[in-house]
PDB file of C-alpha atoms in Angstrom:
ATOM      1  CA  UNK A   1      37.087  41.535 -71.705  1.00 59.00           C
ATOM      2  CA  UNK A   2      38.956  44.832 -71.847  1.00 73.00           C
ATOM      3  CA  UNK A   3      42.937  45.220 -73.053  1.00 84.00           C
ATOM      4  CA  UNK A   4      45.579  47.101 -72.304  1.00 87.00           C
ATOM      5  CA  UNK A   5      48.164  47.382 -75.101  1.00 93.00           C
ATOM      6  CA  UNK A   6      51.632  49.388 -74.363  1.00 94.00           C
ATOM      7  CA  UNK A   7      55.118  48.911 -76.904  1.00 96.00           C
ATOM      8  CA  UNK A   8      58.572  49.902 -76.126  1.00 97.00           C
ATOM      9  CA  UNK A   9      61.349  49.509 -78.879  1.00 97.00           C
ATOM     10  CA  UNK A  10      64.895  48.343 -77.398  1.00 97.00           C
ATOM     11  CA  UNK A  11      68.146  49.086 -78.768  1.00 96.00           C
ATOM     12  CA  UNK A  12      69.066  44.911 -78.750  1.00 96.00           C
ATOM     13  CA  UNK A  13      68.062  42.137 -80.733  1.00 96.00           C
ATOM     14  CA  UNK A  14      65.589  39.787 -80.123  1.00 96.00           C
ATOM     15  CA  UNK A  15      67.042  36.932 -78.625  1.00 95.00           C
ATOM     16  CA  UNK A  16      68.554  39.091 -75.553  1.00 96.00           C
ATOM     17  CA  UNK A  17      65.100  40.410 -74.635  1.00 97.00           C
ATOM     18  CA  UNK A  18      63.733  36.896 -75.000  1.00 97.00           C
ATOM     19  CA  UNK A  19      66.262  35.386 -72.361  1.00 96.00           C
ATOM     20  CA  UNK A  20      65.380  37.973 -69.994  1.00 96.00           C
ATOM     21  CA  UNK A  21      61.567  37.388 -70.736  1.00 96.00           C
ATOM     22  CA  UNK A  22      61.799  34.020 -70.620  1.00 96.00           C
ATOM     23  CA  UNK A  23      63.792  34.156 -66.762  1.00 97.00           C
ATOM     24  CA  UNK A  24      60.449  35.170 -64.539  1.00 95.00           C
ATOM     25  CA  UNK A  25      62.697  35.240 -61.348  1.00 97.00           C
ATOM     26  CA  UNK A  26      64.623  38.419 -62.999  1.00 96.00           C
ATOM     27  CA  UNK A  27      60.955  39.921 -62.956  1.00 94.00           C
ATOM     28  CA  UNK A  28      62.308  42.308 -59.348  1.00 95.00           C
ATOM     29  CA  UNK A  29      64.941  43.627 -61.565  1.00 94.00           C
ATOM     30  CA  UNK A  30      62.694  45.604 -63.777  1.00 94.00           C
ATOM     31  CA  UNK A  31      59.156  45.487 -62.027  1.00 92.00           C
ATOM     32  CA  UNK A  32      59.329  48.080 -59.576  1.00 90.00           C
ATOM     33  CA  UNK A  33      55.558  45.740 -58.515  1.00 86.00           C
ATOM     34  CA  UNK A  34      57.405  43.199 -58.175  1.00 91.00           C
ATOM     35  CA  UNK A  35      59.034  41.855 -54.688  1.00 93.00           C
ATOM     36  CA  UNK A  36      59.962  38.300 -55.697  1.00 95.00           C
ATOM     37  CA  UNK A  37      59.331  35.441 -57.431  1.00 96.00           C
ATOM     38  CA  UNK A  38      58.700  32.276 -56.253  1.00 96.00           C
ATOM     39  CA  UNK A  39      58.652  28.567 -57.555  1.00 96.00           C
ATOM     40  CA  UNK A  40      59.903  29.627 -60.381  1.00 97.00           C
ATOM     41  CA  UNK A  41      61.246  27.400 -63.293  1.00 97.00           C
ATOM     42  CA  UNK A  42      64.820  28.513 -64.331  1.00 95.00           C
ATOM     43  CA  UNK A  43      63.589  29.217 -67.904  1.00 96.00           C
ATOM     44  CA  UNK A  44      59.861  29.281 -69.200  1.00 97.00           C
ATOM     45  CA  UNK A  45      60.166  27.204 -72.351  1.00 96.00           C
ATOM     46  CA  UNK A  46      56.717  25.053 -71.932  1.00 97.00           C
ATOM     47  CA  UNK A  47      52.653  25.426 -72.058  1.00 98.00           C
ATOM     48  CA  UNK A  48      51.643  25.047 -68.112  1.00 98.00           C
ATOM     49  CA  UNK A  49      54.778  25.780 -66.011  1.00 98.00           C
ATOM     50  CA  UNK A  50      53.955  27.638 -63.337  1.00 97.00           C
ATOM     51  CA  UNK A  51      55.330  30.553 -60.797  1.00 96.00           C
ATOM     52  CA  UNK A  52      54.076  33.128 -58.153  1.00 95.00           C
ATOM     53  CA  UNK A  53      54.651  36.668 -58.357  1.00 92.00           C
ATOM     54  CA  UNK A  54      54.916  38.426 -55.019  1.00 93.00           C
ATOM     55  CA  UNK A  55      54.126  42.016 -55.355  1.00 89.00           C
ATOM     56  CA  UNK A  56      51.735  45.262 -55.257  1.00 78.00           C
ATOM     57  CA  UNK A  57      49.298  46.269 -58.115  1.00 67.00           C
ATOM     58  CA  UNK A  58      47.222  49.254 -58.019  1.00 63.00           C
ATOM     59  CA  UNK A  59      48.560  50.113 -54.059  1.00 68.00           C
ATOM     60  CA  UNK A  60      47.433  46.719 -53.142  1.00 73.00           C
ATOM     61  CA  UNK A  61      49.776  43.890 -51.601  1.00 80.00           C
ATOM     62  CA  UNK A  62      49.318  40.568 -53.802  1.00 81.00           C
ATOM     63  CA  UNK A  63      50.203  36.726 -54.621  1.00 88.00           C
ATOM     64  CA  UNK A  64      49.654  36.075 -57.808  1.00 87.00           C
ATOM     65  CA  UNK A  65      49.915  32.685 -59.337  1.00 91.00           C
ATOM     66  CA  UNK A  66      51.101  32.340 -63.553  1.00 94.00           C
ATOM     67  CA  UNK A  67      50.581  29.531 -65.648  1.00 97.00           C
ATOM     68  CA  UNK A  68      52.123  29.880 -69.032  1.00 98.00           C
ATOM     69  CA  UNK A  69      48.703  29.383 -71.500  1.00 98.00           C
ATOM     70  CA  UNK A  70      50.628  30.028 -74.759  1.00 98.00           C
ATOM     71  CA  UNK A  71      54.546  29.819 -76.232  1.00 97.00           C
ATOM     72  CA  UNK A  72      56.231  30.430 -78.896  1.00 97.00           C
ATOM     73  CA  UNK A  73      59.674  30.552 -77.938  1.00 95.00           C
ATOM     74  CA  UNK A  74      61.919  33.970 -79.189  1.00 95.00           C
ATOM     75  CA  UNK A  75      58.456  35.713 -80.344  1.00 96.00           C
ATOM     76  CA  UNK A  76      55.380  35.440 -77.693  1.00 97.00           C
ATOM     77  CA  UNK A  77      54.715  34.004 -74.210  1.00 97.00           C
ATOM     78  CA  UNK A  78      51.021  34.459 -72.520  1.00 97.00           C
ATOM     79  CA  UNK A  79      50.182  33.227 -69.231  1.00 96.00           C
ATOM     80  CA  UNK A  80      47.799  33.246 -67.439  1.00 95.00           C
ATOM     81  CA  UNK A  81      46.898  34.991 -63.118  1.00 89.00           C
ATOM     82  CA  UNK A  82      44.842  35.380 -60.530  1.00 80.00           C
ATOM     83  CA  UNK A  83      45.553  38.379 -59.041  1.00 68.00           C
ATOM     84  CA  UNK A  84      42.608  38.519 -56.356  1.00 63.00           C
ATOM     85  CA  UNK A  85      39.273  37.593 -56.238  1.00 65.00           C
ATOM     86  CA  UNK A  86      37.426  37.706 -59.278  1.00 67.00           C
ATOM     87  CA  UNK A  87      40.139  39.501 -60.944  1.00 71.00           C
ATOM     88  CA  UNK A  88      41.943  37.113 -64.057  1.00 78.00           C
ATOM     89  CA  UNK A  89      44.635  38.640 -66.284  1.00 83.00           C
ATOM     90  CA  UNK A  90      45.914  37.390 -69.955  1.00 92.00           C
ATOM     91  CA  UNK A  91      49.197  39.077 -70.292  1.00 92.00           C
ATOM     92  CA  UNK A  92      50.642  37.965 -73.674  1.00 96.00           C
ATOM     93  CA  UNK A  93      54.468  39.316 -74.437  1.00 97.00           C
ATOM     94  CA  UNK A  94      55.454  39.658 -78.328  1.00 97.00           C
ATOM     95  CA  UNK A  95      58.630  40.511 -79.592  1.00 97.00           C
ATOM     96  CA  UNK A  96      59.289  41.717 -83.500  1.00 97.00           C
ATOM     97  CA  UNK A  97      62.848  42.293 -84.626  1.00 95.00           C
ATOM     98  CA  UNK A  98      63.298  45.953 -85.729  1.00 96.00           C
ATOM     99  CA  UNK A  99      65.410  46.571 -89.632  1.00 95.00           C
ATOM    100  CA  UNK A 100      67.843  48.383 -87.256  1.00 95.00           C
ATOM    101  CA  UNK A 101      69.077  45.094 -85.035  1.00 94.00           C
ATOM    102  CA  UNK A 102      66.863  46.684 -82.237  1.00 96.00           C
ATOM    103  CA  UNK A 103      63.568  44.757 -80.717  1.00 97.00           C
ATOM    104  CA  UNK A 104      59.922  45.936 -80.246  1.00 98.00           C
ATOM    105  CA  UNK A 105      58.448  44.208 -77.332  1.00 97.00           C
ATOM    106  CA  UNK A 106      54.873  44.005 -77.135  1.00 97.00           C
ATOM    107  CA  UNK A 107      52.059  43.733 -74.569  1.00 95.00           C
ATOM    108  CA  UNK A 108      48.437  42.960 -74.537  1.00 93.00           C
ATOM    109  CA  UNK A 109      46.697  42.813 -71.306  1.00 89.00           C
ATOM    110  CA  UNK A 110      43.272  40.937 -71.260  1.00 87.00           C
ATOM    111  CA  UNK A 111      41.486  41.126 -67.898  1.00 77.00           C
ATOM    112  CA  UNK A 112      38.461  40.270 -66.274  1.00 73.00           C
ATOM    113  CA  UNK A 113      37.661  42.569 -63.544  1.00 64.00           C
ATOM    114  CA  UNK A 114      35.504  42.091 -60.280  1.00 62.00           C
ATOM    115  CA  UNK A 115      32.173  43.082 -59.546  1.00 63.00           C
ATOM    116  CA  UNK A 116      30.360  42.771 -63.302  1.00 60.00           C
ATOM    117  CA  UNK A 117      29.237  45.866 -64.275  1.00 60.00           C
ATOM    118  CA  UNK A 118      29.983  48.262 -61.566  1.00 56.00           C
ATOM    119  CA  UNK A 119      33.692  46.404 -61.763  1.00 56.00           C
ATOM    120  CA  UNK A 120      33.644  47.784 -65.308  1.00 55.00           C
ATOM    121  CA  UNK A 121      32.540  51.153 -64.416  1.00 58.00           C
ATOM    122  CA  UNK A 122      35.526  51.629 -61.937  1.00 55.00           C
ATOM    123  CA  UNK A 123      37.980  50.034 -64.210  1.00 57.00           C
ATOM    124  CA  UNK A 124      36.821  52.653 -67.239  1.00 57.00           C
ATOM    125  CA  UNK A 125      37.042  55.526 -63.886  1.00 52.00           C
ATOM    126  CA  UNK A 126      40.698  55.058 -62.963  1.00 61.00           C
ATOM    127  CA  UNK A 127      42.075  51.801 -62.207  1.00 63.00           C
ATOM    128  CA  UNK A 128      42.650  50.512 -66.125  1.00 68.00           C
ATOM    129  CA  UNK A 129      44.792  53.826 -66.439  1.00 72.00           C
ATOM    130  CA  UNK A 130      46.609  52.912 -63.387  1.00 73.00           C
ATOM    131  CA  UNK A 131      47.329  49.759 -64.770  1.00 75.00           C
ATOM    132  CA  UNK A 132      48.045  50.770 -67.854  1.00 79.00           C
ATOM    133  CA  UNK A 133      50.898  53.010 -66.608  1.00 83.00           C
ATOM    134  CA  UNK A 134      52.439  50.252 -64.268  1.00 83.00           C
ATOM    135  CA  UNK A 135      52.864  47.968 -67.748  1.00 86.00           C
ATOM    136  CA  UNK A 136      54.707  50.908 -69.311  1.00 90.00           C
ATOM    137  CA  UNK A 137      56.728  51.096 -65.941  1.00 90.00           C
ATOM    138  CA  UNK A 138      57.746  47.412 -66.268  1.00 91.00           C
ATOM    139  CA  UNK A 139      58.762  48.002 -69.879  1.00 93.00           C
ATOM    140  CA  UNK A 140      60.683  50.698 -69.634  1.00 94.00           C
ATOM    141  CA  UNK A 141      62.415  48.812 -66.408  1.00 94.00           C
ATOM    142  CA  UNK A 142      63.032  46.086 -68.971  1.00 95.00           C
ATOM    143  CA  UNK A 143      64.405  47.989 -71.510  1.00 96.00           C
ATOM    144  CA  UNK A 144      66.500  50.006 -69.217  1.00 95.00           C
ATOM    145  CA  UNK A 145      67.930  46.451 -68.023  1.00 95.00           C
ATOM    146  CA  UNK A 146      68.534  45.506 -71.204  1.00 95.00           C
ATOM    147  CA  UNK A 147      70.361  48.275 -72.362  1.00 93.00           C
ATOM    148  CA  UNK A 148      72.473  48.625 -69.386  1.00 90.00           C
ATOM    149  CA  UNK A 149      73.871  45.295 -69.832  1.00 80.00           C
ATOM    150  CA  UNK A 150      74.374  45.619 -73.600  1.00 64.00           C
ATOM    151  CA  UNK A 151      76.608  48.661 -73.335  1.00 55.00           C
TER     152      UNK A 151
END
């Protein structure tokens, strides 16, 4: 299963970036992707809650359903999507506390993609970079939220 790994550091400590993390139906404010969010919990604090994610990925217009997999709240959240046929994503959040009060949030993106081996071949040809540079998008959105609000 191929990963995608991208890191920003934010000038705020760790507890603000979880509570924004940790709100999915913020997820339009910082994912240009991202259209909405529905059936949403008000806060992800459990293993198996649930919400949709209404949005485009790689030009394409999609429904994707989470499940949170894995929590540890204030340092990691991974859950789980189906973002179309065949395709299954692992997206696992980590946040470290920085020696200068700051935050470096972490992201690992496992994924399964369609199609076996020719699936591979295209991801490898173009549409892993794509995706890689939409998860730097959504954290730099996030840290650019952040920030604005701790000013």
């Amino acid at each position: 299963m191929p990963t995608i790994h991208r890191s920003v550091d934010i000038a705020a400590p760790a507890d603000t970036v979880w509570r924004l993390l940790e709100d999915v139906r913020r997820l339009p404010e910082y994912s240009d992707s991202t259209e909405a969010v529905e059936d949403a919990p008000e806060r992800l604090t459990a293993v198996g809650q649930q919400y949709t994610q209404v949005g485009t990925l790689l030009g394409m217009k999609l429904r994707s359903r989470w499940q949170v997999v894995d929590l540890d709240p204030g340092t990691r959240i991974s859950s789980e999507g189906r973002l179309a046929p065949g395709v299954r994503y692992t997206l696992t959040q980590r946040l470290e506390a920085r020696p200068d009060g700051g935050t470096r949030l972490a992201i690992d993106i496992d994924y399964t993609p369609p199609g076996g081996r020719l699936g591979r071949l295209a991801a490898k040809a173009g549409a892993e970079a794509k995706a890689g540079r939409e998860a730097q998008a959504v954290l730099d959105g996030i840290k650019r939220t952040i920030e604005r609000t701790s000013d």
